[in-house]
Amino acid sequence: MFSIKKLKASKPKPYSNPLKVKVIGVGDKSTYTTADGKEKKLVPLGVADKEDSIKVSLYEVDKLPLLKAGECVVLSNYVYRADPHPTIVVTAVTRVMKTSAFAVPEDVELTAKAIAILAPAKIITIHDAKKSPIKSLVSIKGRVISEEIIRTVQLRGTEVQVRNVRVKDGTEEVKVALWRDQVDGCKVGEFLEFSNLVTNSYMDEVSLSTTQRTKIQPCDAPPSMLTGTVIAYEKSEFGFSIIVEDGDTFQTVGIPINMVRDALECDENSVEDTLSIRIPFNVAVGTTNGIVSSFALPLYNIIPEYQGLG
């Protein structure tokens, strides 16, 4: 019977030769846009026989139930592509038929799994991400400090949604464009890991964009210190939500009432009155894993533009 090794030694073209393989790994479903502007789905798979492994690009996702991990199948009427990587293309005319089970050597199985489930790009600082070559894949961690409204734009004749957010870590901040299903993937104040972003440059500004492989997920934030000016507050159930102005950015932070009381050196019944009188004032807010651990006023706490007022 035809084998993966024989296929790789053959010319790139359509094949009707039956090819018996085992599905080892199934990657994440992604969306792509055709030349005529239609959005379609694509699923990468890693398959193997007893000697070798190869990538499968499944363009006909209705066949996915027949190609679950662990299934042994016979493929026919598929297309073989050699560039840029050896790939079997499964289309609407491809036949997928069940067959008897067989074992795959462990090393071949590991290679096949890695083909389908690619390791995410290495996590680096935002400073290093902005220094990376354009079109590089990078992963970052940081806190979302601002967000724009969702916009609808034309991309290859199709309307898609996009939203820009700004993400900051201990080194720098950067604009991240969230595309399609990712537009609602984060909120201001969340500390998140963004995997497999692509670097872009426009008008001398380096930014990052989500890709088909991007995942956005919460993660533990390192201890951090926010310094700035308290410009507004709102009473909450357990204390106060305050807005801290830090240069051109604004962050809302929830502070327990006892921390505000101690920092302002007043009794609990007069915290709100004291807070209202003291605003604006400088503050340093320490957080660990997103939880406020300290709230302190610097020793010299005079806002220059307000000197002499009152």
Coordinates of C-alpha atoms in Angstrom, one line a residue:
M1 CA 0.0 0.0 0.0
F2 CA 1.0 3.6 -0.6
S3 CA 2.8 5.1 2.4
I4 CA 3.7 8.6 3.7
K5 CA 7.3 8.1 2.8
K6 CA 6.4 7.2 -0.8
L7 CA 4.1 10.2 -1.0
K8 CA 6.8 12.6 0.2
A9 CA 9.1 11.2 -2.6
S10 CA 6.4 11.8 -5.2
K11 CA 5.4 14.9 -7.2
P12 CA 3.0 17.5 -5.7
K13 CA -0.4 16.8 -7.4
P14 CA -3.7 15.1 -6.7
Y15 CA -3.6 11.5 -5.8
S16 CA -6.2 8.7 -5.8
N17 CA -3.9 6.2 -4.2
P18 CA -5.4 4.9 -0.9
L19 CA -3.2 6.0 2.1
K20 CA -3.7 4.3 5.5
V21 CA -2.9 6.7 8.4
K22 CA -3.7 7.2 12.0
V23 CA -4.8 10.6 13.3
I24 CA -2.5 11.6 16.1
G25 CA -3.3 15.2 16.7
V26 CA -6.0 17.7 15.8
G27 CA -5.2 21.4 15.9
D28 CA -7.4 24.4 16.5
K29 CA -10.0 25.4 14.0
S30 CA -9.1 28.7 12.3
T31 CA -10.9 31.1 9.8
Y32 CA -9.5 32.2 6.5
T33 CA -10.9 34.4 3.7
T34 CA -11.0 33.1 0.1
A35 CA -10.1 35.2 -3.0
D36 CA -13.8 35.9 -3.6
G37 CA -14.2 37.2 0.0
K38 CA -15.9 34.2 1.6
E39 CA -14.9 33.1 5.1
K40 CA -14.1 29.4 5.6
K41 CA -12.7 27.1 8.2
L42 CA -9.4 25.2 8.3
V43 CA -8.3 22.5 10.7
P44 CA -4.6 21.2 10.8
L45 CA -4.1 17.6 11.7
G46 CA -1.0 15.4 12.3
V47 CA -1.2 11.9 10.9
A48 CA 1.2 9.0 10.8
D49 CA 1.7 5.5 9.5
K50 CA 4.3 2.9 10.8
E51 CA 7.2 4.8 9.4
D52 CA 6.6 8.5 9.0
S53 CA 4.3 11.5 9.8
I54 CA 2.8 14.3 7.8
K55 CA 0.5 17.4 8.1
V56 CA -3.1 17.3 6.9
S57 CA -4.9 20.5 6.0
L58 CA -8.6 19.8 6.4
Y59 CA -10.5 22.3 4.3
E60 CA -13.7 20.3 4.4
V61 CA -14.5 20.6 8.2
D62 CA -17.6 18.4 7.8
K63 CA -15.3 15.5 7.6
L64 CA -13.8 16.3 11.1
P65 CA -16.0 13.7 12.9
L66 CA -14.2 11.0 10.9
L67 CA -10.8 12.4 11.7
K68 CA -10.7 12.4 15.5
A69 CA -7.5 11.8 17.3
G70 CA -6.8 8.0 17.5
E71 CA -8.9 7.1 14.4
C72 CA -7.3 5.0 11.7
V73 CA -8.6 5.8 8.3
V74 CA -7.8 5.4 4.6
L75 CA -7.6 8.6 2.5
S76 CA -8.1 8.8 -1.2
N77 CA -8.6 11.6 -3.8
Y78 CA -6.5 14.1 -1.8
V79 CA -3.9 16.6 -2.9
Y80 CA -0.2 16.5 -2.0
R81 CA 1.8 19.7 -1.5
A82 CA 5.5 19.8 -0.9
D83 CA 6.0 23.5 -0.3
P84 CA 6.6 25.0 2.2
H85 CA 6.1 21.8 4.2
P86 CA 4.9 18.3 3.1
T87 CA 1.1 18.5 3.4
I88 CA -2.0 16.4 2.5
V89 CA -4.9 18.6 1.5
V90 CA -8.3 17.2 2.3
T91 CA -11.1 18.8 0.1
A92 CA -14.7 18.1 -0.6
V93 CA -13.8 15.3 -3.1
T94 CA -11.5 13.5 -0.6
R95 CA -12.8 10.1 0.6
V96 CA -12.2 9.3 4.3
M97 CA -12.9 5.7 5.1
K98 CA -12.5 3.8 8.4
T99 CA -10.0 1.0 8.7
S100 CA -8.4 -1.4 11.1
A101 CA -6.3 -0.1 14.0
F102 CA -2.5 -0.2 14.0
A103 CA 0.3 1.0 16.3
V104 CA 2.6 3.9 15.5
P105 CA 6.1 4.1 16.9
E106 CA 6.4 6.6 19.8
D107 CA 8.9 8.9 18.0
V108 CA 6.8 9.1 14.9
E109 CA 3.7 9.8 17.1
L110 CA 5.4 12.7 18.9
T111 CA 6.4 14.3 15.6
A112 CA 2.9 14.0 14.2
K113 CA 1.4 15.5 17.3
A114 CA 3.8 18.5 17.1
I115 CA 2.7 19.1 13.5
A116 CA -0.9 19.6 14.5
I117 CA -0.5 21.2 17.9
L118 CA 2.2 23.8 17.4
A119 CA 4.0 25.1 20.5
P120 CA 3.2 28.8 21.1
A121 CA 5.8 31.5 20.5
K122 CA 8.1 32.1 23.4
I123 CA 6.9 34.6 26.0
I124 CA 9.0 37.8 25.9
T125 CA 8.8 41.3 27.3
I126 CA 6.9 43.9 25.4
H127 CA 10.1 45.8 25.0
D128 CA 11.7 42.8 23.2
A129 CA 8.5 42.2 21.2
K130 CA 8.6 45.7 19.8
K131 CA 12.3 45.1 18.8
S132 CA 11.5 41.8 17.0
P133 CA 11.5 41.7 13.2
I134 CA 8.2 42.7 11.5
K135 CA 5.9 39.7 11.0
S136 CA 7.5 37.8 13.9
L137 CA 5.3 35.6 16.1
V138 CA 5.6 36.6 19.8
S139 CA 3.8 35.9 23.0
I140 CA 3.5 38.5 25.8
K141 CA 2.1 39.0 29.3
G142 CA 0.7 42.3 30.5
R143 CA -2.2 44.3 31.9
V144 CA -4.8 45.8 29.7
I145 CA -4.7 49.6 30.4
S146 CA -7.0 51.0 27.8
E147 CA -9.4 49.9 25.1
E148 CA -11.2 51.3 22.0
I149 CA -14.6 50.6 20.7
I150 CA -15.2 47.7 18.3
R151 CA -14.9 48.7 14.6
T152 CA -16.1 46.9 11.5
V153 CA -13.6 47.0 8.6
Q154 CA -13.4 45.6 5.1
L155 CA -10.8 42.8 4.6
R156 CA -10.6 41.2 1.2
G157 CA -14.2 42.2 0.5
T158 CA -15.5 40.8 3.8
E159 CA -16.6 42.8 6.9
V160 CA -14.7 41.8 10.0
Q161 CA -14.5 43.2 13.5
V162 CA -11.4 44.6 15.1
R163 CA -10.7 46.4 18.4
N164 CA -7.5 48.0 19.7
V165 CA -6.3 47.7 23.3
R166 CA -3.1 48.8 25.0
V167 CA -1.2 46.3 27.1
K168 CA 1.6 47.2 29.6
D169 CA 4.2 45.1 31.4
G170 CA 7.2 46.2 33.5
T171 CA 9.1 47.3 30.4
E172 CA 6.8 49.1 28.0
E173 CA 3.3 49.2 26.6
V174 CA 2.0 48.3 23.1
K175 CA -1.1 48.5 21.0
V176 CA -2.7 45.1 20.3
A177 CA -5.3 44.7 17.6
L178 CA -7.9 42.0 18.5
W179 CA -9.4 40.5 15.3
R180 CA -12.7 38.6 14.7
D181 CA -13.6 36.3 17.6
Q182 CA -11.0 37.9 19.8
V183 CA -12.6 41.4 20.0
D184 CA -14.2 40.5 23.3
G185 CA -11.2 38.6 24.7
C186 CA -10.2 41.1 27.4
K187 CA -11.2 44.0 29.6
V188 CA -9.3 46.9 31.1
G189 CA -7.5 45.9 34.3
E190 CA -7.1 42.3 33.4
F191 CA -3.6 40.7 33.5
L192 CA -3.4 38.3 30.6
E193 CA -1.2 36.1 28.4
F194 CA -1.4 36.8 24.7
S195 CA 0.1 33.9 22.6
N196 CA 1.1 33.9 19.0
L197 CA 0.8 37.6 18.2
V198 CA 2.3 39.0 15.0
T199 CA 4.4 42.2 15.0
N200 CA 3.4 45.0 12.6
S201 CA 4.7 48.5 11.9
Y202 CA 2.7 51.5 10.6
M203 CA 3.8 55.2 10.6
D204 CA 6.8 54.2 12.7
E205 CA 4.6 52.6 15.4
V206 CA 5.2 49.0 16.2
S207 CA 2.1 47.1 17.2
L208 CA 0.9 43.6 17.7
S209 CA -2.1 41.7 16.1
T210 CA -3.9 38.5 17.0
T211 CA -3.6 35.6 14.6
Q212 CA -5.5 32.4 13.9
R213 CA -3.3 30.8 16.5
T214 CA -3.7 33.5 19.2
K215 CA -5.0 32.5 22.6
I216 CA -5.8 35.0 25.3
Q217 CA -6.0 33.7 28.9
P218 CA -5.7 35.0 32.4
C219 CA -2.4 34.5 34.3
D220 CA -0.8 35.5 37.6
A221 CA 0.5 39.0 37.6
P222 CA 3.9 39.7 39.1
P223 CA 4.0 42.2 42.0
S224 CA 3.7 45.7 40.6
M225 CA 3.6 49.3 41.7
L226 CA 1.2 51.8 40.2
T227 CA 2.2 55.4 40.8
G228 CA 0.1 58.4 39.7
T229 CA -2.5 60.9 40.8
V230 CA -5.9 60.1 42.2
I231 CA -8.3 62.2 40.2
A232 CA -11.7 60.6 41.1
Y233 CA -13.4 58.0 43.3
E234 CA -16.6 56.0 43.7
K235 CA -17.8 54.3 46.8
S236 CA -18.0 50.5 46.5
E237 CA -19.3 47.7 48.7
F238 CA -15.9 47.2 50.5
G239 CA -14.2 50.5 50.0
F240 CA -13.5 52.8 47.0
S241 CA -12.9 52.5 43.3
I242 CA -10.4 55.2 42.4
I243 CA -9.1 56.5 39.1
V244 CA -5.3 56.9 39.0
E245 CA -3.8 59.1 36.3
D246 CA -0.4 57.9 35.2
G247 CA 0.9 60.1 32.3
D248 CA -1.5 59.6 29.4
T249 CA -3.2 56.5 30.9
F250 CA -5.9 56.0 33.4
Q251 CA -6.5 53.0 35.6
T252 CA -9.3 52.1 37.9
V253 CA -8.3 50.4 41.1
G254 CA -10.4 49.0 44.0
I255 CA -9.0 49.9 47.4
P256 CA -10.3 48.4 50.7
I257 CA -11.7 51.1 53.0
N258 CA -9.1 50.3 55.8
M259 CA -6.2 51.0 53.4
V260 CA -7.7 54.3 52.4
R261 CA -8.3 55.2 56.1
D262 CA -4.7 54.4 57.1
A263 CA -3.2 56.2 54.2
L264 CA -5.2 59.4 54.8
E265 CA -4.7 59.1 58.6
C266 CA -8.4 59.6 59.4
D267 CA -11.1 57.7 61.2
E268 CA -13.4 55.4 59.2
N269 CA -16.5 57.7 59.4
S270 CA -14.6 60.6 57.7
V271 CA -12.8 58.6 55.0
E272 CA -15.0 59.8 52.1
D273 CA -15.0 63.5 53.3
T274 CA -11.2 63.4 53.6
L275 CA -10.8 61.7 50.3
S276 CA -13.0 64.3 48.6
I277 CA -11.0 67.2 50.1
R278 CA -7.6 65.7 49.4
I279 CA -8.2 64.9 45.7
P280 CA -6.1 65.3 43.6
F281 CA -3.2 63.6 45.4
N282 CA -0.2 61.4 44.5
V283 CA -0.4 57.7 45.4
A284 CA 1.5 54.5 45.1
V285 CA -0.6 51.3 44.8
G286 CA 1.1 47.9 45.2
T287 CA -0.6 44.8 43.7
T288 CA 0.1 41.1 43.8
N289 CA -1.8 38.8 41.4
G290 CA -4.2 41.6 40.8
I291 CA -5.0 42.1 44.5
V292 CA -4.1 45.4 46.1
S293 CA -1.5 44.8 48.8
S294 CA -0.6 48.4 49.6
F295 CA -1.9 51.9 49.3
A296 CA 0.4 54.7 50.3
L297 CA 0.8 58.5 49.9
P298 CA 4.4 59.7 49.1
L299 CA 6.1 61.8 51.8
Y300 CA 5.9 64.9 49.6
N301 CA 2.4 65.0 48.3
I302 CA 1.7 68.3 46.7
I303 CA 0.2 68.6 43.2
P304 CA 2.0 71.6 41.6
E305 CA -1.0 72.9 39.6
Y306 CA -3.0 73.0 42.8
Q307 CA -0.5 74.7 45.0
G308 CA -1.9 77.8 46.7
L309 CA -5.5 76.9 46.0
G310 CA -8.0 76.6 48.7

